[in-house]
Short mmCIF file of C-alpha atoms in Angstrom, two decimals:
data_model
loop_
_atom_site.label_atom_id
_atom_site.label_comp_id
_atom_site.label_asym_id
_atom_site.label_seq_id
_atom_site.Cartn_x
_atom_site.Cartn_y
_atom_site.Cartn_z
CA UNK A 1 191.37 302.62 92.45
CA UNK A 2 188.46 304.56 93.33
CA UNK A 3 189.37 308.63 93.64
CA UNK A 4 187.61 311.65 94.84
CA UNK A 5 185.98 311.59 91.34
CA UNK A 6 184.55 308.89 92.00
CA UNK A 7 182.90 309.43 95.20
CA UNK A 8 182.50 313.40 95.05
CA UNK A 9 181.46 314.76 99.05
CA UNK A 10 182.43 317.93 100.47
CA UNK A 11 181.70 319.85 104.07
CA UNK A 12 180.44 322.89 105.55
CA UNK A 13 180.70 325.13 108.45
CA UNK A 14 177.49 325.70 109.60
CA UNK A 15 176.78 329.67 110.48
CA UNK A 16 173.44 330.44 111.59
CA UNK A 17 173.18 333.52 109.86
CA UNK A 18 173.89 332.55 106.37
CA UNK A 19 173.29 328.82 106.90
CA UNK A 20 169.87 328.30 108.87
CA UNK A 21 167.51 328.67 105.70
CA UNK A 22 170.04 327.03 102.67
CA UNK A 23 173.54 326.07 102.43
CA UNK A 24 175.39 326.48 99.54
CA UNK A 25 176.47 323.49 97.53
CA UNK A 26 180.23 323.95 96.63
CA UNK A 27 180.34 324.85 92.82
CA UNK A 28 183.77 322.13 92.43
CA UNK A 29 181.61 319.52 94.20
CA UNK A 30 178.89 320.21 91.12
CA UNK A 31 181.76 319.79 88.69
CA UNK A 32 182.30 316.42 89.68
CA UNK A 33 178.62 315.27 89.83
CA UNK A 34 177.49 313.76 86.06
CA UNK A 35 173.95 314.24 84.65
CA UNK A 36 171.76 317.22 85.10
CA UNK A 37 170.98 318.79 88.58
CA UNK A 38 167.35 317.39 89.75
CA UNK A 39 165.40 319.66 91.34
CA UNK A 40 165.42 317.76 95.09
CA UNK A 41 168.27 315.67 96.90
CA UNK A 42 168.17 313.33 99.60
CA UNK A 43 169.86 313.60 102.59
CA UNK A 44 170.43 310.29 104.62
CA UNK A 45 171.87 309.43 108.20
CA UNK A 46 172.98 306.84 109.79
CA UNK A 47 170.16 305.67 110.83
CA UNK A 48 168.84 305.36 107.14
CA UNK A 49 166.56 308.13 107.96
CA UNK A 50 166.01 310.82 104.95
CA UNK A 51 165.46 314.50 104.59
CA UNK A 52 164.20 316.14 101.16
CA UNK A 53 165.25 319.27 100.22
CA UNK A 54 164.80 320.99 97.08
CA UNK A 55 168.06 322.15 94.77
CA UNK A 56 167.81 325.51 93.60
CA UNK A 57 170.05 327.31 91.72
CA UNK A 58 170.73 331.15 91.91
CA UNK A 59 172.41 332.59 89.20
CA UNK A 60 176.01 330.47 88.91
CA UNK A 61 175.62 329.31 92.67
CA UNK A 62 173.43 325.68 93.84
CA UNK A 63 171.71 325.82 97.05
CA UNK A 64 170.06 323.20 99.26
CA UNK A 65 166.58 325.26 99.86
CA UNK A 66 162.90 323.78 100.85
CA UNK A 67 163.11 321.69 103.55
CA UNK A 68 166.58 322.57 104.88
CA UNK A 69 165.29 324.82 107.60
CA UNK A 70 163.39 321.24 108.58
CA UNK A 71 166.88 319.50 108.03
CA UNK A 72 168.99 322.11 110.48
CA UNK A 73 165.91 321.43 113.46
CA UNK A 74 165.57 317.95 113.16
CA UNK A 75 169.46 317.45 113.55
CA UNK A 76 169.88 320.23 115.87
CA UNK A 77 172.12 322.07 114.07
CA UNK A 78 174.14 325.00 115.55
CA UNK A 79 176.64 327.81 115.16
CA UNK A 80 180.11 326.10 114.95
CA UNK A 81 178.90 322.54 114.02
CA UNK A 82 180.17 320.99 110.92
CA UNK A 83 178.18 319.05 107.86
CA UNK A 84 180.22 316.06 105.95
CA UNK A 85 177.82 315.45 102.96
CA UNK A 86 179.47 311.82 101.11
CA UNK A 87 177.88 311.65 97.65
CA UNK A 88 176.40 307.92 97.29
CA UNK A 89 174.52 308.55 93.62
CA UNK A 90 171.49 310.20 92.52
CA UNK A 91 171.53 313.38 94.63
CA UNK A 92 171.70 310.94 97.47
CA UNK A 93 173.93 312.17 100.67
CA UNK A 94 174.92 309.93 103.83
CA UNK A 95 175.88 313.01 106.18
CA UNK A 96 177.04 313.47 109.43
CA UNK A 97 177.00 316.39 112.08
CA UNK A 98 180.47 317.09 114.00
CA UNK A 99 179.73 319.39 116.88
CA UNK A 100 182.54 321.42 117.87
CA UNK A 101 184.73 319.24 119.45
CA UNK A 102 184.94 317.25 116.30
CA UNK A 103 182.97 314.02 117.08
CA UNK A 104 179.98 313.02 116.04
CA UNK A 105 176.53 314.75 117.00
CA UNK A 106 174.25 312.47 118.57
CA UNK A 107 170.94 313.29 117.83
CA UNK A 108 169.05 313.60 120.67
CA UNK A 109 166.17 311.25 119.54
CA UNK A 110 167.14 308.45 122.08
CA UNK A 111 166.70 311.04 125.16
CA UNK A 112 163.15 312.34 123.35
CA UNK A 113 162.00 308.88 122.81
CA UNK A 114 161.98 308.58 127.12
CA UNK A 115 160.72 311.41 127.41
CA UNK A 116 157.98 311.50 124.82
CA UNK A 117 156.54 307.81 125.77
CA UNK A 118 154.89 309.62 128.48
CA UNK A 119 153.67 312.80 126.65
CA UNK A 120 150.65 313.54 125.08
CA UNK A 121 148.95 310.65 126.41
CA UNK A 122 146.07 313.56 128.01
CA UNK A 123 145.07 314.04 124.23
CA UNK A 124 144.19 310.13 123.31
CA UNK A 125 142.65 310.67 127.06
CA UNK A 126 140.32 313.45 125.97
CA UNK A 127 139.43 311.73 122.20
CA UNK A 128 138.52 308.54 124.69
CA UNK A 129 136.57 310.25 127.14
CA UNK A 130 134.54 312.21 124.74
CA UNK A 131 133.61 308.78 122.85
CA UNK A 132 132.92 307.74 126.29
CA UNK A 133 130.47 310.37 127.44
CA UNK A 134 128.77 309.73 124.27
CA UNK A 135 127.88 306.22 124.61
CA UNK A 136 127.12 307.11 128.48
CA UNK A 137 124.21 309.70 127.00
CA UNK A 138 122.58 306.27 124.85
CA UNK A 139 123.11 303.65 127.66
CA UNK A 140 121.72 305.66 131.07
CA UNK A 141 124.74 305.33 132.84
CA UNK A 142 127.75 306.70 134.66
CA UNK A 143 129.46 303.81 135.51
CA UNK A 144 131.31 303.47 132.22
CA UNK A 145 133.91 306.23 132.98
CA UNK A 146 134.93 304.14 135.76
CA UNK A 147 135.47 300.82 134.11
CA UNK A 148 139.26 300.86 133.43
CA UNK A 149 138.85 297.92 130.87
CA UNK A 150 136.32 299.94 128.94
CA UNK A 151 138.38 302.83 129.04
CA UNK A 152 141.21 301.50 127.48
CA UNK A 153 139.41 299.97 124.53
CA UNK A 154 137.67 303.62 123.83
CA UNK A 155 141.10 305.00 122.98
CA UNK A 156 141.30 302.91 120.18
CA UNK A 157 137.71 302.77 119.15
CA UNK A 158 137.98 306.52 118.73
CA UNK A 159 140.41 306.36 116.06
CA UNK A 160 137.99 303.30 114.17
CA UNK A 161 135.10 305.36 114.33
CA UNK A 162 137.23 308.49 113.20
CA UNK A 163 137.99 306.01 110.12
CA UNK A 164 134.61 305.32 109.88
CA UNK A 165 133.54 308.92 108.94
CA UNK A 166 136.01 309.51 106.45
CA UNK A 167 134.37 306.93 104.19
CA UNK A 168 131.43 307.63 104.76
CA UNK A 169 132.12 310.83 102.75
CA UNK A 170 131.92 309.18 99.69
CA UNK A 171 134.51 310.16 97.74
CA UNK A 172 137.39 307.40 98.82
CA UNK A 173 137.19 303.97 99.05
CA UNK A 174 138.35 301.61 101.55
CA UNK A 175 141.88 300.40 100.45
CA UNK A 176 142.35 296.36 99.74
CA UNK A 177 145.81 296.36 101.88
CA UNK A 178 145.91 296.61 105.51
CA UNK A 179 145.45 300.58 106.26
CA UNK A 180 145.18 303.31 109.00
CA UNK A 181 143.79 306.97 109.33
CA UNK A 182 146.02 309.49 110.42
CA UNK A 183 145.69 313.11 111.83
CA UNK A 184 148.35 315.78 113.02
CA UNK A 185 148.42 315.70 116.32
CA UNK A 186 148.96 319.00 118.79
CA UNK A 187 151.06 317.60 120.99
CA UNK A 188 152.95 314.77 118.53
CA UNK A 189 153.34 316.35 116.01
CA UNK A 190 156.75 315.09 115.38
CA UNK A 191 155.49 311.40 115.33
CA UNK A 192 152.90 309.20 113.68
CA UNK A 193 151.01 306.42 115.24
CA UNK A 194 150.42 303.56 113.66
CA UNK A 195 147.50 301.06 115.70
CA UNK A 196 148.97 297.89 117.14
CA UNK A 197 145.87 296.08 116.02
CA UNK A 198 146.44 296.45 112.50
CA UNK A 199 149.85 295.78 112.94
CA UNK A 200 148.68 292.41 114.93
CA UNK A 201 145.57 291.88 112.44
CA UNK A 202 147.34 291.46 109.56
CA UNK A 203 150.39 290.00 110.87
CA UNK A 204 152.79 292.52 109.53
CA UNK A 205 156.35 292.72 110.20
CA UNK A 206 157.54 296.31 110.40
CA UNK A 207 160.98 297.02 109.12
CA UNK A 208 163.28 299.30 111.49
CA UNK A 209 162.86 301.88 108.85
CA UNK A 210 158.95 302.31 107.09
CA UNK A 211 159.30 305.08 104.08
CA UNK A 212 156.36 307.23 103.15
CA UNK A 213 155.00 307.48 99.81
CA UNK A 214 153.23 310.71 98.93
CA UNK A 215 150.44 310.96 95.70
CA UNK A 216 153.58 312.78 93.81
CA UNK A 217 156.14 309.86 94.04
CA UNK A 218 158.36 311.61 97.03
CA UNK A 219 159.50 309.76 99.73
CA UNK A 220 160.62 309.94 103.25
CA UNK A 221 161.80 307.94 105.85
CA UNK A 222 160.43 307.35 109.42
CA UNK A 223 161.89 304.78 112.11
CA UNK A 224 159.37 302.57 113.90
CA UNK A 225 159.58 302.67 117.70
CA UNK A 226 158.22 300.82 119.69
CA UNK A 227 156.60 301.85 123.35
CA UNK A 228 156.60 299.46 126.55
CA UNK A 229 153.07 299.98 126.49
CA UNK A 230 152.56 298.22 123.16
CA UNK A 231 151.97 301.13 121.29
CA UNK A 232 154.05 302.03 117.84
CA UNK A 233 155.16 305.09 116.68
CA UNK A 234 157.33 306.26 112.89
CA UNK A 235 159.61 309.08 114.64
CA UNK A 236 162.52 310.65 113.44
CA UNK A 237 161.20 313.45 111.11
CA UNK A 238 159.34 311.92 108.07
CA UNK A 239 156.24 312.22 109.15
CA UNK A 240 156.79 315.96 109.97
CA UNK A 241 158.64 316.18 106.72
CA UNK A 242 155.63 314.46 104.64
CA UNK A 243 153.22 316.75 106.08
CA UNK A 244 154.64 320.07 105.55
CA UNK A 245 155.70 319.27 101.46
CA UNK A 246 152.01 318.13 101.56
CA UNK A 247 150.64 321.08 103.56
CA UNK A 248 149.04 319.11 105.96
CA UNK A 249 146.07 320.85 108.46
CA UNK A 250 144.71 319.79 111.30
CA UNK A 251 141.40 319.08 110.05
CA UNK A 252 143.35 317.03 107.21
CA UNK A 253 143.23 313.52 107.42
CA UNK A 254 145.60 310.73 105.39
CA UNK A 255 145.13 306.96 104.92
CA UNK A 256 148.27 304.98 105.08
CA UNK A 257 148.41 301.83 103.35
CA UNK A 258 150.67 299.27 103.80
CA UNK A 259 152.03 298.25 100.23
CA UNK A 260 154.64 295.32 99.70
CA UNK A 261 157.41 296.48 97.41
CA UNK A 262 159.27 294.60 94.80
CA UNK A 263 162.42 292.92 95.54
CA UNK A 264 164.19 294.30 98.06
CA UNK A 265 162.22 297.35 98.27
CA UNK A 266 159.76 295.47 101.57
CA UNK A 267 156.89 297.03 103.16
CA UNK A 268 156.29 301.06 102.92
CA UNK A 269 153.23 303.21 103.45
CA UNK A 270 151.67 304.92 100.32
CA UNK A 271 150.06 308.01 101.45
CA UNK A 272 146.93 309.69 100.22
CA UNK A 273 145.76 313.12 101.69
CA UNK A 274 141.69 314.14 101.93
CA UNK A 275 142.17 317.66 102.66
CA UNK A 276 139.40 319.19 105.30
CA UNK A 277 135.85 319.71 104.72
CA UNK A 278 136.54 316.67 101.94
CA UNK A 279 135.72 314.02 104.18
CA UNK A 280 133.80 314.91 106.55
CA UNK A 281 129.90 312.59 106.49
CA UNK A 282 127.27 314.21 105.27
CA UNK A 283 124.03 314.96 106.93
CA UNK A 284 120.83 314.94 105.96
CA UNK A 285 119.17 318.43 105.70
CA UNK A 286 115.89 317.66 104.48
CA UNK A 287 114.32 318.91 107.52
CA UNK A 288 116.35 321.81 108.55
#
């Protein structure tokens, strides 16, 4: 009959103070765990959405460090809430967030995800208009801005010629599998955006959950949402996560590939980073 040796967990009380930057792992819960201590763990909701943090240990104590502070934001975690960590394997966690009156802490992605499908459309606006204005300059015209149908196709051919320049660089090659270019973005920077017309292209079926492979063999998990509009988002704070163990800049850009795993594993995205400056085209300066 299976015991609390078998499926080691243990809780904390969060206090902001002490518990905003790492939380201490409980030394007994250690005991119980077999194997060395890696140096990251995985924390996992309900949602099947993942957090990485690293494991440090200082002198006889274990602490959950890099990428906790990301952890506690993403979750909204507060003074007086309390963390249930059930051990699954692996330095693998399912947790859960009780807020002080002892239920369950809804995350308040479902309320962002209204609110959000409406922001930071003015930035796709101002990458469109831009492309716009410049094809205006070639063709002698001002009648383009007003064409609505036009419009709405330069928001999307302003991330494809975006692609365009980062292999022109030189130094990366188009991937065989079905891919995207992606950028941080100032006003999403929570959320990645994945094109609906490589999505529709390629006929890919997206799984509710996509994980993120990084160049190092980390991963993280983002869940696809979907807009009204058509468009497609990976929310819930992988992408975030990804970029700030990978030290992501705006002027970075990363090509996402879709990659079919084996078995069970399904489709993921395997990540590689060309850091700024890296891929930008180069010009001719013979005659400057």
């Amino acid at each position: 009959m299976s015991n609390m040796k078998d499926n080691p967990g243990f809780f904390k009380f969060f206090q902001s103070s002490k518990s905003s930057e790492r939380l201490r792992i409980p030394l007994a819960f250690a005991a119980h765990v077999k194997g060395g201590i890696p140096d990251t763990a995985f924390l996992r909701s309900c949602n099947g959405e993942l957090w990485q943090v690293e494991v440090t240990k200082d002198r006889n104590d274990l602490f959950f460090t890099n990428g906790w502070e990301t952890f506690v934001e993403d979750n909204s975690v507060e003074l007086g809430d309390f963390l249930v960590f059930d051990y699954i394997g692996n330095w693998v966690f399912d947790f859960k967030v009780l807020g002080r009156t002892g239920c369950n802490k809804d995350v308040v992605e479902e309320k962002d995800e209204e609110y959000k499908e409406g922001e930071g459309e003015g930035e796709e606006e101002l990458e469109a208009n831009a492309l716009i204005k410049k094809r205006e300059k070639g063709r002698g015209t001002n009648n383009l801005l007003d064409s609505g149908g036009y419009k709405g196709k330069a928001i999307a051919n302003a991330e494809i010629e975006e692609d365009e320049d980062v292999f022109k660089s030189g130094i990366v090659s188009r991937p065989k599998n079905p891919y995207f270019v992606a950028k941080l973005r100032k006003k999403r920077q929570n959320e990645l955006h994945v094109p609906a017309d490589v999505i529709k292209d390629h006929k890919l079926k997206l799984p509710q959950t996509l994980i993120l492979l990084d160049e190092e063999g980390r991963k993280w998990s983002a869940k696809v949402v979907g807009w009204k509009d058509g468009r497609i988002w990976l929310a819930g704070g992988g992408w975030r996560a990804f970029c700030k163990w990978n030290d992501v800049q705006w002027e970075d850009r990363c090509i996402c590939e879709f990659m079919q795993g084996k078995g069970r594993q399904g489709l993921y995205l395997k990540m590689h980073i060309l850091k700024a400056g890296s891929w930008f085209p180069k010009t001719d300066q013979s005659h400057g």
